[in-house]
Coordinates of C-alpha atoms and ligand atoms in Angstrom, one line a residue:
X237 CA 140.2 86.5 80.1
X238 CA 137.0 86.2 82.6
X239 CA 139.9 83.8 85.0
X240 CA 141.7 87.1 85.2
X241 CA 139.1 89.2 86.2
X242 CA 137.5 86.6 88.7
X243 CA 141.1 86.3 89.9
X244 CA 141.4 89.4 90.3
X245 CA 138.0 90.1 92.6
X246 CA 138.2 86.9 94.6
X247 CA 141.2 89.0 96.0
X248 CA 139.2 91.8 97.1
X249 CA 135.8 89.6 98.5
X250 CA 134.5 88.6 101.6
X251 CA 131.7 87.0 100.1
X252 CA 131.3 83.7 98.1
X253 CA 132.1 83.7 94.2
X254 CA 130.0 81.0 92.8
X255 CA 130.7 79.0 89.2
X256 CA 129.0 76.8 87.3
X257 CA 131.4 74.2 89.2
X258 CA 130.7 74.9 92.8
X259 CA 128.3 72.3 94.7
X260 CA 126.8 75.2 96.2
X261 CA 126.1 77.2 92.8
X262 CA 122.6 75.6 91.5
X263 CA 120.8 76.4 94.5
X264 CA 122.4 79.6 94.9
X265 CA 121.1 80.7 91.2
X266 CA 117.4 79.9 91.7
X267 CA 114.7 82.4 92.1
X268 CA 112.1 81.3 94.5
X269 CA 109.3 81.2 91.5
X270 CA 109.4 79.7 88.0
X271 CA 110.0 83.1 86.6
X272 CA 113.8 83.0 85.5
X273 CA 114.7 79.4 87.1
X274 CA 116.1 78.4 84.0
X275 CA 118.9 81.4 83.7
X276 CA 122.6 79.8 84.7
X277 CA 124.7 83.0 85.5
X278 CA 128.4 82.9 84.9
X279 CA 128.6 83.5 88.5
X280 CA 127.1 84.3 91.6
X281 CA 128.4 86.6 93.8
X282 CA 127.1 86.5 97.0
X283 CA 128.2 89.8 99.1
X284 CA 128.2 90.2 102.7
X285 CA 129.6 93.5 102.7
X286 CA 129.1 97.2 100.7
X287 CA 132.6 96.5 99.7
X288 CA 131.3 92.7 98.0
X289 CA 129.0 94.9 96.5
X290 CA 131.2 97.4 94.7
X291 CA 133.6 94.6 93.6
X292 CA 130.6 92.9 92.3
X293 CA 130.0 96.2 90.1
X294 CA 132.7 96.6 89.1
X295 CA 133.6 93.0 87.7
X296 CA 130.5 93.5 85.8
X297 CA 131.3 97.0 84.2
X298 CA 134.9 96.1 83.3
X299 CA 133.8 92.5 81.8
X300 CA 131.1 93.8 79.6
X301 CA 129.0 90.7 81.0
X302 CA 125.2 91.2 82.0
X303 CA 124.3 91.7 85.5
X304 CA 121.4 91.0 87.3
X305 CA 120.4 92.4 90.9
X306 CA 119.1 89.8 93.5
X307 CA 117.5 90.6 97.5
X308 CA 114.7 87.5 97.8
X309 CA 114.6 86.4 94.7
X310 CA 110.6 86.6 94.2
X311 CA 110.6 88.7 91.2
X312 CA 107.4 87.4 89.2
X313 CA 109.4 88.2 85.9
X314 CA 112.6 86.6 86.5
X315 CA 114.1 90.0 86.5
X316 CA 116.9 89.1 89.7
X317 CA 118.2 86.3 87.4
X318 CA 120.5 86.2 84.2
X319 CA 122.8 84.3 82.4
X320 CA 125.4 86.8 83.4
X321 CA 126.6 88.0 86.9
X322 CA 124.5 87.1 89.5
X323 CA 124.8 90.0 92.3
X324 CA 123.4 88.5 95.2
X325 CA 123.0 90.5 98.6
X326 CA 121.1 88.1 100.9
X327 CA 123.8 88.2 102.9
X328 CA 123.7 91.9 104.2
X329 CA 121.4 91.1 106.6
X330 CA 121.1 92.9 109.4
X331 CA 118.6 95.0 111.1
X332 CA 118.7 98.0 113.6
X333 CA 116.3 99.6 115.0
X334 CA 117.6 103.4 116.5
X335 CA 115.5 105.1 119.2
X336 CA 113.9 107.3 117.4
X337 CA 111.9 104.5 115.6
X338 CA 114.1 104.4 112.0
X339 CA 115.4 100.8 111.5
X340 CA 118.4 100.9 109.5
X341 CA 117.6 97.3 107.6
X342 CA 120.5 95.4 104.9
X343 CA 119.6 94.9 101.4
X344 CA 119.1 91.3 102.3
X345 CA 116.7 90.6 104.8
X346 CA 113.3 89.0 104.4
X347 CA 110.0 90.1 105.7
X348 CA 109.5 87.3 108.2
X349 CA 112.8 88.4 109.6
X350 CA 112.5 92.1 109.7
X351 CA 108.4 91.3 110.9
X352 CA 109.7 89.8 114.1
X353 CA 112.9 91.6 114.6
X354 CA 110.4 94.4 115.0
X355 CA 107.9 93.0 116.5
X356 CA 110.6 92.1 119.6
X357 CA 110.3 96.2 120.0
X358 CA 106.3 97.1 119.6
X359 CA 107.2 97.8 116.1
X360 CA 106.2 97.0 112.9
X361 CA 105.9 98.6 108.9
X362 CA 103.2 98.6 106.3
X363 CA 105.2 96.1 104.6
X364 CA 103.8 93.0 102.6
X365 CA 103.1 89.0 103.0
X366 CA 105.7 86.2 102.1
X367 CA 107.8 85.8 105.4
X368 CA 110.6 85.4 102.2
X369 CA 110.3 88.3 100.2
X370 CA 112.8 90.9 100.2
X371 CA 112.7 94.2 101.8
X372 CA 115.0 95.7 98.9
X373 CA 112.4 94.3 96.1
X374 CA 109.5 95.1 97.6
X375 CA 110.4 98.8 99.2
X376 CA 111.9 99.4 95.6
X377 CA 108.9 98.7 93.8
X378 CA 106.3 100.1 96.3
X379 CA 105.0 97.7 99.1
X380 CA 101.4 96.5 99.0
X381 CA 100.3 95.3 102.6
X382 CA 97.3 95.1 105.5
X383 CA 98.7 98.3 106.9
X384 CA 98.8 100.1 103.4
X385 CA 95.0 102.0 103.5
X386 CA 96.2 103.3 107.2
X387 CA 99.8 104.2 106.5
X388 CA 100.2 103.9 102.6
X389 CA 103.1 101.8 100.8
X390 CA 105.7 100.6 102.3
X391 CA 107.9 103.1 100.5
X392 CA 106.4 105.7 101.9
X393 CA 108.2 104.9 105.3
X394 CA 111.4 105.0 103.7
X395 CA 113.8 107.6 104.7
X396 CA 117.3 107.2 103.1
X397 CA 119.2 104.9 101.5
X398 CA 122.5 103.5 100.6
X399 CA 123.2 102.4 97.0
X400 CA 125.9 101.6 94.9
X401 CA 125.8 103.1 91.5
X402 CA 127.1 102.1 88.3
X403 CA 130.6 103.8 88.4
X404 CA 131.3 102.1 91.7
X405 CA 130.5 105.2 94.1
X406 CA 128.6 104.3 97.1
X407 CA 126.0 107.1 97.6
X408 CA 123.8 107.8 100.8
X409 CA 120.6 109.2 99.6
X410 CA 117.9 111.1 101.5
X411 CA 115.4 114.1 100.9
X412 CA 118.5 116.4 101.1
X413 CA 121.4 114.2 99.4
X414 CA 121.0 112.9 96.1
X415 CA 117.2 114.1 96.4
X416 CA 116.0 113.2 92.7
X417 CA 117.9 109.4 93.1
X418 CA 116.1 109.4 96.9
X419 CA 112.7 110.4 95.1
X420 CA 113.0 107.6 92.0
X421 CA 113.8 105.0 94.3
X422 CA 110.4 104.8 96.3
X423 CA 108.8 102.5 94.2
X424 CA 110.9 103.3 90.5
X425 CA 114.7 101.6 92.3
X426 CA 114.2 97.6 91.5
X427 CA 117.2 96.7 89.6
X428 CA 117.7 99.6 87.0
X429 CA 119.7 102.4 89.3
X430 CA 122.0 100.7 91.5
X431 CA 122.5 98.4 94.0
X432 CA 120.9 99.1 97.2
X433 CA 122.9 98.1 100.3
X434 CA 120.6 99.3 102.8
X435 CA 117.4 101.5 103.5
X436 CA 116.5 103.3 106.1
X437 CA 112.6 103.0 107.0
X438 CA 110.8 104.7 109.9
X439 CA 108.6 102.1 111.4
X440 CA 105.2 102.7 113.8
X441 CA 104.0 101.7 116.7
X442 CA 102.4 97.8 116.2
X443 CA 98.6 98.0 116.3
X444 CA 96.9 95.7 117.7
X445 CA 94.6 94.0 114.5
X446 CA 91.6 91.7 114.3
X447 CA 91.3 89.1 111.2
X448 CA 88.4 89.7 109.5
X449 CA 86.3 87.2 107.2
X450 CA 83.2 86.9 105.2
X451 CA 82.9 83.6 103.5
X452 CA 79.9 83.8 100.9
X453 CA 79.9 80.0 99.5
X454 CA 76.0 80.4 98.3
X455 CA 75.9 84.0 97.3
X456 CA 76.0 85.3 94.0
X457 CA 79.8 86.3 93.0
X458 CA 78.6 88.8 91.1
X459 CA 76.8 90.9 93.8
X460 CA 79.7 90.3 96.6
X461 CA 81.7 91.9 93.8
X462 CA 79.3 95.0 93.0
X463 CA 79.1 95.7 97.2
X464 CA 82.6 95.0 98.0
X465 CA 83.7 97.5 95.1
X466 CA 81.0 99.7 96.0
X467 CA 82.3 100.1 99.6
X468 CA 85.9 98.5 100.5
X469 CA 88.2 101.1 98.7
X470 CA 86.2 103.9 100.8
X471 CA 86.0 101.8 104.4
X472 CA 87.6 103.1 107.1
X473 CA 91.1 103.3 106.8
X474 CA 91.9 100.5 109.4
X475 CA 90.0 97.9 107.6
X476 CA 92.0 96.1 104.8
X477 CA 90.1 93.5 102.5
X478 CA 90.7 91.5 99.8
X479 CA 87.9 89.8 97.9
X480 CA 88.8 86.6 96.8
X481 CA 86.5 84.2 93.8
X482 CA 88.2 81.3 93.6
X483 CA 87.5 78.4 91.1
X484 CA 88.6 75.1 92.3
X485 CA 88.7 72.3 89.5
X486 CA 85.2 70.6 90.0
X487 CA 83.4 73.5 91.6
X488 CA 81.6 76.5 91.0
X489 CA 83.2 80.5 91.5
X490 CA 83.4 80.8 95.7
X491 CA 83.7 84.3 97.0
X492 CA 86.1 85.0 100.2
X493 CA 86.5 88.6 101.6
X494 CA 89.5 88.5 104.4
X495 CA 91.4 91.2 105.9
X496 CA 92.2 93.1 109.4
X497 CA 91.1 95.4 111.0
X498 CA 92.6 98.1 114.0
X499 CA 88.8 98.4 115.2
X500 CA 87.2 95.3 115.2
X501 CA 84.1 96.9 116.6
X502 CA 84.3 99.1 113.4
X503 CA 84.9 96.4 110.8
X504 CA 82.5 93.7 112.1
X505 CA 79.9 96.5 111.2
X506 CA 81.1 97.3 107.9
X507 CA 81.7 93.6 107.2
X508 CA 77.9 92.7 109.0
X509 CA 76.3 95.6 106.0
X510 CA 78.8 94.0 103.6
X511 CA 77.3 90.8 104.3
X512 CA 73.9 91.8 104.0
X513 CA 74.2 93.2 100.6
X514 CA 76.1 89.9 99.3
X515 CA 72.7 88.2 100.6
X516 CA 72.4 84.6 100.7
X517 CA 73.6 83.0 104.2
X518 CA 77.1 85.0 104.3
X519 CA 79.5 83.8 107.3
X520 CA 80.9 86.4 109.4
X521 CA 84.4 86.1 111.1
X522 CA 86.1 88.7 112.9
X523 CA 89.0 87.1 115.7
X524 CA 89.9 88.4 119.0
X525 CA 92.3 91.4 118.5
X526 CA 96.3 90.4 118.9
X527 CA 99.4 92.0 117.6
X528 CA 99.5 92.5 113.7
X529 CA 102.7 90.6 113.4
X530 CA 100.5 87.4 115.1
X531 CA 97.6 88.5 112.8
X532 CA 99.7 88.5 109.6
X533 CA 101.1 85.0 110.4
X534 CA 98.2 83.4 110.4
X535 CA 96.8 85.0 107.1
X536 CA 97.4 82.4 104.2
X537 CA 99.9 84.4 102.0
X538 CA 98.0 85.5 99.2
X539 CA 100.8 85.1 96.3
X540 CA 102.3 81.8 97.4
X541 CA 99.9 80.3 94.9
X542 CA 101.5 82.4 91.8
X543 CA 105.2 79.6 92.4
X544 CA 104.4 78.0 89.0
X545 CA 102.2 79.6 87.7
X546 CA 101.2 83.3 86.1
X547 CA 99.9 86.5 87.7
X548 CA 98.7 89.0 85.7
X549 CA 96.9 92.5 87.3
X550 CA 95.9 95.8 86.8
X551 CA 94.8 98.8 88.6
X552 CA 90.9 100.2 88.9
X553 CA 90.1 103.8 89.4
X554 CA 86.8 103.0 89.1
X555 CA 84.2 100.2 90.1
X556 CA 83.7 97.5 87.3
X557 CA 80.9 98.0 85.5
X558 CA 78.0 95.2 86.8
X559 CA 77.3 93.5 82.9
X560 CA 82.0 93.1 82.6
X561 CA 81.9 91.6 86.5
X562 CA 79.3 89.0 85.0
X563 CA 81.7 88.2 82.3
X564 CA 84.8 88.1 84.3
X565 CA 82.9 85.7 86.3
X566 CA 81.6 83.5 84.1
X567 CA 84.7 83.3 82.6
X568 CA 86.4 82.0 85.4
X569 CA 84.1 79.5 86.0
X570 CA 83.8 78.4 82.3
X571 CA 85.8 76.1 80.1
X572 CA 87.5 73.2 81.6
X573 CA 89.6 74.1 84.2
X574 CA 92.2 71.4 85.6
X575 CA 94.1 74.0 87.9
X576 CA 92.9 76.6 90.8
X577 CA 92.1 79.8 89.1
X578 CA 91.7 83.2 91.1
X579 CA 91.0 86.6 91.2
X580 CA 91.8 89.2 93.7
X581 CA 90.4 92.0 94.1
X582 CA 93.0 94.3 96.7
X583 CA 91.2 97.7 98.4
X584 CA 93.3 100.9 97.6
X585 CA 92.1 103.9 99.1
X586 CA 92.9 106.0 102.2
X587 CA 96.7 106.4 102.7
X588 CA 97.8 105.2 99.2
X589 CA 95.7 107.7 98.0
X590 CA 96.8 110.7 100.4
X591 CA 99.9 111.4 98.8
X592 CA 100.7 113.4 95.3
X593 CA 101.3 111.2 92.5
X594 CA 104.4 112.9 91.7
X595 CA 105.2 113.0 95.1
X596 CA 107.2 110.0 94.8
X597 CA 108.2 107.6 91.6
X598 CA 105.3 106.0 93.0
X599 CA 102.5 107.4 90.9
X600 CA 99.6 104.6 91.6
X601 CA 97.8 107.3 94.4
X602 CA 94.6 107.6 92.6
X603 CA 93.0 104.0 92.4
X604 CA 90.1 102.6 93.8
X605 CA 91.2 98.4 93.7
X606 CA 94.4 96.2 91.9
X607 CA 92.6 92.8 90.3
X608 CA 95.1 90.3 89.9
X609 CA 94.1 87.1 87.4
X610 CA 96.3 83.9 88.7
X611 CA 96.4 80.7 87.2
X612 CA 98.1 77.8 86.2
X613 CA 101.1 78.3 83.0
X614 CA 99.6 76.5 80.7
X615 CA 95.5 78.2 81.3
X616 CA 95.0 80.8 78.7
X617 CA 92.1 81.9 80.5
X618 CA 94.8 84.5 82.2
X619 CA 95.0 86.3 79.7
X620 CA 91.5 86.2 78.5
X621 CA 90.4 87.2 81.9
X622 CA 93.2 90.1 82.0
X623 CA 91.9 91.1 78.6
X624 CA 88.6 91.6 79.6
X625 CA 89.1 93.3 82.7
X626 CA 91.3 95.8 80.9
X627 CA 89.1 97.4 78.8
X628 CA 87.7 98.9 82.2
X629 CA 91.0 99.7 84.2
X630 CA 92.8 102.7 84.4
X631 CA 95.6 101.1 82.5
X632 CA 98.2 101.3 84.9
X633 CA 100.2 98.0 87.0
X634 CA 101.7 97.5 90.3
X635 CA 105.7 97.4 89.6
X636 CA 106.4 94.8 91.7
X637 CA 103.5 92.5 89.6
X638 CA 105.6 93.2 86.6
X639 CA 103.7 91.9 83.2
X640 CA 106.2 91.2 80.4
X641 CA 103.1 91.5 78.2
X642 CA 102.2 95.2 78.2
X643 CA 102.0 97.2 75.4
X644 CA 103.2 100.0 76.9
X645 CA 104.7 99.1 79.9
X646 CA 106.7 102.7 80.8
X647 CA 102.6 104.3 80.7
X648 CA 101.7 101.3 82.5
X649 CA 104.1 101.4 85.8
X650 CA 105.3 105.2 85.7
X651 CA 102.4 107.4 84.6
X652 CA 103.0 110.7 84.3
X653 CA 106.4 110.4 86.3
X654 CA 108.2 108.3 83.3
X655 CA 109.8 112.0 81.9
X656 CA 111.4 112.6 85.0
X657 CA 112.5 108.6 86.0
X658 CA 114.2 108.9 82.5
X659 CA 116.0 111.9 83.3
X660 CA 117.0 110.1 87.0
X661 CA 118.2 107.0 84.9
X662 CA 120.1 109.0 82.2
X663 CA 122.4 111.1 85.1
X664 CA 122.7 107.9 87.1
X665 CA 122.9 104.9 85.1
X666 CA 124.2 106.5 81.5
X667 CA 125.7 103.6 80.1
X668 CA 122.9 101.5 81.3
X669 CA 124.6 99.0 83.1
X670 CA 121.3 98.1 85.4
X671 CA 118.8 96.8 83.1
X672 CA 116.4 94.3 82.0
X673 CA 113.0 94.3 79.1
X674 CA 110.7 97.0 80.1
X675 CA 113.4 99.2 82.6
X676 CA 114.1 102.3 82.2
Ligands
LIG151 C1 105.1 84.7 97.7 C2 105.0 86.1 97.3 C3 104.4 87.0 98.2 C4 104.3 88.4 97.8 N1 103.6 89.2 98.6 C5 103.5 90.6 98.3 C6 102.8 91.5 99.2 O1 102.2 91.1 100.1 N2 102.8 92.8 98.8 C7 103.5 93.3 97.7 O2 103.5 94.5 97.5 N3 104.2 92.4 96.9 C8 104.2 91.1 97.2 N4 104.9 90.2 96.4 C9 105.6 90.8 95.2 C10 107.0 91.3 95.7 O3 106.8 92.6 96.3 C11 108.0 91.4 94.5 O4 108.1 90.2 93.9 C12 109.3 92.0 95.0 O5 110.0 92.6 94.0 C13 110.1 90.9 95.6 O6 111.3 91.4 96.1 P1 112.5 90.3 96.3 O7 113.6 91.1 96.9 O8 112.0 89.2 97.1 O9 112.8 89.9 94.9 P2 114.0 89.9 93.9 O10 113.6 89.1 92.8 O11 115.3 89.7 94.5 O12 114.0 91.5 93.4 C14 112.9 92.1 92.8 C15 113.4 93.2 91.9 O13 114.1 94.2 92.7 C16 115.5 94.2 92.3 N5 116.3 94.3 93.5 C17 116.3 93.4 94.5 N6 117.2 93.7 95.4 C18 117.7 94.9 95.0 C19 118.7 95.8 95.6 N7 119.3 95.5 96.7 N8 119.0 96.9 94.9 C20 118.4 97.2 93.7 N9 117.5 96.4 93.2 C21 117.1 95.3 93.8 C22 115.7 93.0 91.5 O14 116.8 93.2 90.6 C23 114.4 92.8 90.8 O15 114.2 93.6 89.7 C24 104.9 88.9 96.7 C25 105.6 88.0 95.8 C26 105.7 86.6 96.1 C27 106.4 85.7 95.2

């Protein structure tokens, strides 16, 4: 009965329609991670048009046969893979940018791609790291990045959007159309609305940025942690940081803060007090200012670590208390660790914390850091270290660092705007046909 239908939409595609046969199927199926590399789908469908897209739907409503939603394929819970149909839509790719600075960019394109097509122009977004991740995913579920404290998450830049919803009907969605879909999908749209074809996003100007750096290999972790949560949440908003303790097998907790900055006057002051409060021969960095696109490349990308292993993380509202950073650290130093451990600590603040949190479906506006506990698959110490944080964060996670361990995951991503994403999902999506553990 499947031959029929796949008959029936190879007729109507311009894209490629994958089985388990085809020599080009196994790569096609994998995600970039481990997460999910083990799913076969039926099928792929790989769609290079809106009208791939609604064939793609539809093949999947009318077989009864589980779909999953895939842009670039770095979900960190294997959520754009399945056993089912694979909806694929790397291959809308293309980007264009209008004069009035909105870039209308394709479900499919990748950071690195949309980072330079942009960057060709004097433009650039508040978008995140990983020259592969998607737009789609990341947009969707928020969009973390160096820009974020000046001009807040990338979802905040987006300004409509086409989508393809579960009954087939291809919807444009803005502040005026569609307005309660428009609001759910800035941060709330990853794989449990619709298919998004494209989004609109209105880009800025490209500033020029300065890396920033302040290695601390004999200070004590604990007080670079108590002065960089004391101060780097409520920095100026053109300074980004991320403090870094690392645990390399072998050798003791090392402490890295890294960043940009739009000042670099500004920063290497706040970094040069920063410094002086971590005590014990800190090294300052700060580079000679070039375009952020040129800064960003030569950033290590913070999450290409996570590949094989586990991230788990959680929000802070407030700093950690001095006795739990102890802990945390002397947990991540202790025991007998055969695999690179971290923990990164990611300054909120300023423009993520400008906007209501019911403003959009992303709530997380109120938070001081994001802590994020990486390490190998097989170290428990992830979840010990998780565990211990916890019991000082404000409870809630990053949707696009999905956790399939929470106890109450809907609290967890959605806050106080779960009532109304419910209500968004039931008139949208009523016989659930985008789904996956932990969706809406
Ligand atoms: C190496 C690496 C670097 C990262 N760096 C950052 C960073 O700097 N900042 C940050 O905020 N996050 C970062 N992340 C996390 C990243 O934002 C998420 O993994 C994001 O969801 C990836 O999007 P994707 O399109 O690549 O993934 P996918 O796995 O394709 O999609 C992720 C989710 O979105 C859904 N989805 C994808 N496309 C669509 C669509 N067109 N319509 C509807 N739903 C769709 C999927 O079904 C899935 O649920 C990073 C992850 C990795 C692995």
């Amino acid at each position: 009965m499947i031959d029929r239908y796949l008959l029936r939409l190879r007729r109507d595609f311009d894209g490629e329609v994958l089985t388990r046969d085809h020599a080009a199927y196994d790569p096609a199926r994998r995600p970039v991670g481990s997460a999910g590399a083990a799913r076969r789908p039926l099928v792929v469908l790989r769609c290079r048009s809106v009208r791939d897209v609604v064939a793609a739907v539809a093949f999947a409503r009318d077989t009864g046969i589980a779909l999953a939603v895939r842009s670039g394929g770095h979900c960190f819970a294997g959520r754009s893979s399945t056993d089912g149909v694979l909806i694929d839509v790397s291959g809308l790719h293309g980007v264009d940018l209008s004069a009035d600075g909105t870039a209308t960019v394709g479900a499919g394109v990748r950071l690195g791609q949309l980072y330079g097509a942009l960057h060709a122009r004097g433009q650039t977004l508040p978008a995140g790291c990983g020259a592969t991740v998607g737009i789609a995913g990341l947009v969707l579920g928020g969009g973390i990045g160096l820009l974020g404290r000046r001009h807040g998450p990338t979802c905040d830049r987006l300004v409509a959007a086409t989508i393809v919803l579960a009954d087939g009907s291809v919807v444009d969605c803005d502040e005026h159309r569609e307005p309660d879909l428009f609001w759910a999908l800035h941060g709330a749209g990853g794989g449990q609305l619709g298919v998004v074809t494209s989004l609109r996003l209105a880009t800025i100007t490209e500033p020029m940025t300065a890396r920033v750096a302040l290695t601390c290999p004999d200070a004590d972790p604990a007080r670079v942690v108590a002065s960089w949560q004391a101060s780097a949440p409520d920095a100026p908003d053109d300074i980004s940081t991320s403090l870094e303790l690392a645990r390399e097998p072998g050798r003791p907790v090392r402490a890295t803060v890294s960043g940009v900055a739009v000042d670099a006057a500004r920063a290497g002051g706040w970094l040069h007090d920063l410094a002086r409060e971590a005590g014990a021969g800190a090294q300052l960095f700060v580079a000679d200012p070039v375009p952020f696109t040129v800064a960003k490349r030569a950033l290590a990308d913070p999450c290409q670590d996570v590949g094989d292993g586990r991230l788990r993380s959680e929000y802070f509202a407030r700093p950690m208390p001095a006795g739990a950073v102890t802990e945390l650290i002397a947990l991540l130093g202790g025991g007998d660790a055969r695999h690179r451990r971290r923990l990164t600590f990611t300054a909120m603040g300023g423009a993520y914390n400008r906007v209501a949190p019911e403003a959009t479906a992303f709530v997380h506006r109120r938070e001081r850091y994001l802590l994020e506990h990486v390490g190998h698959r097989s170290d428990s110490w992830v979840d010990a270290s998780w565990a211990l944080a916890h019991r000082h964060s404000s409870h809630r996670v990053y949707p696009n660092f999905p956790d399939p361990l929470l106890d109450r995951p809907a609290e967890a991503y959605w806050g106080t705007n779960h009532a109304r994403l419910a209500a968004v999902k039931r008139s949208y999506d009523p016989q659930h046909l985008f789904g996956f553990p932990q969706s809406l």
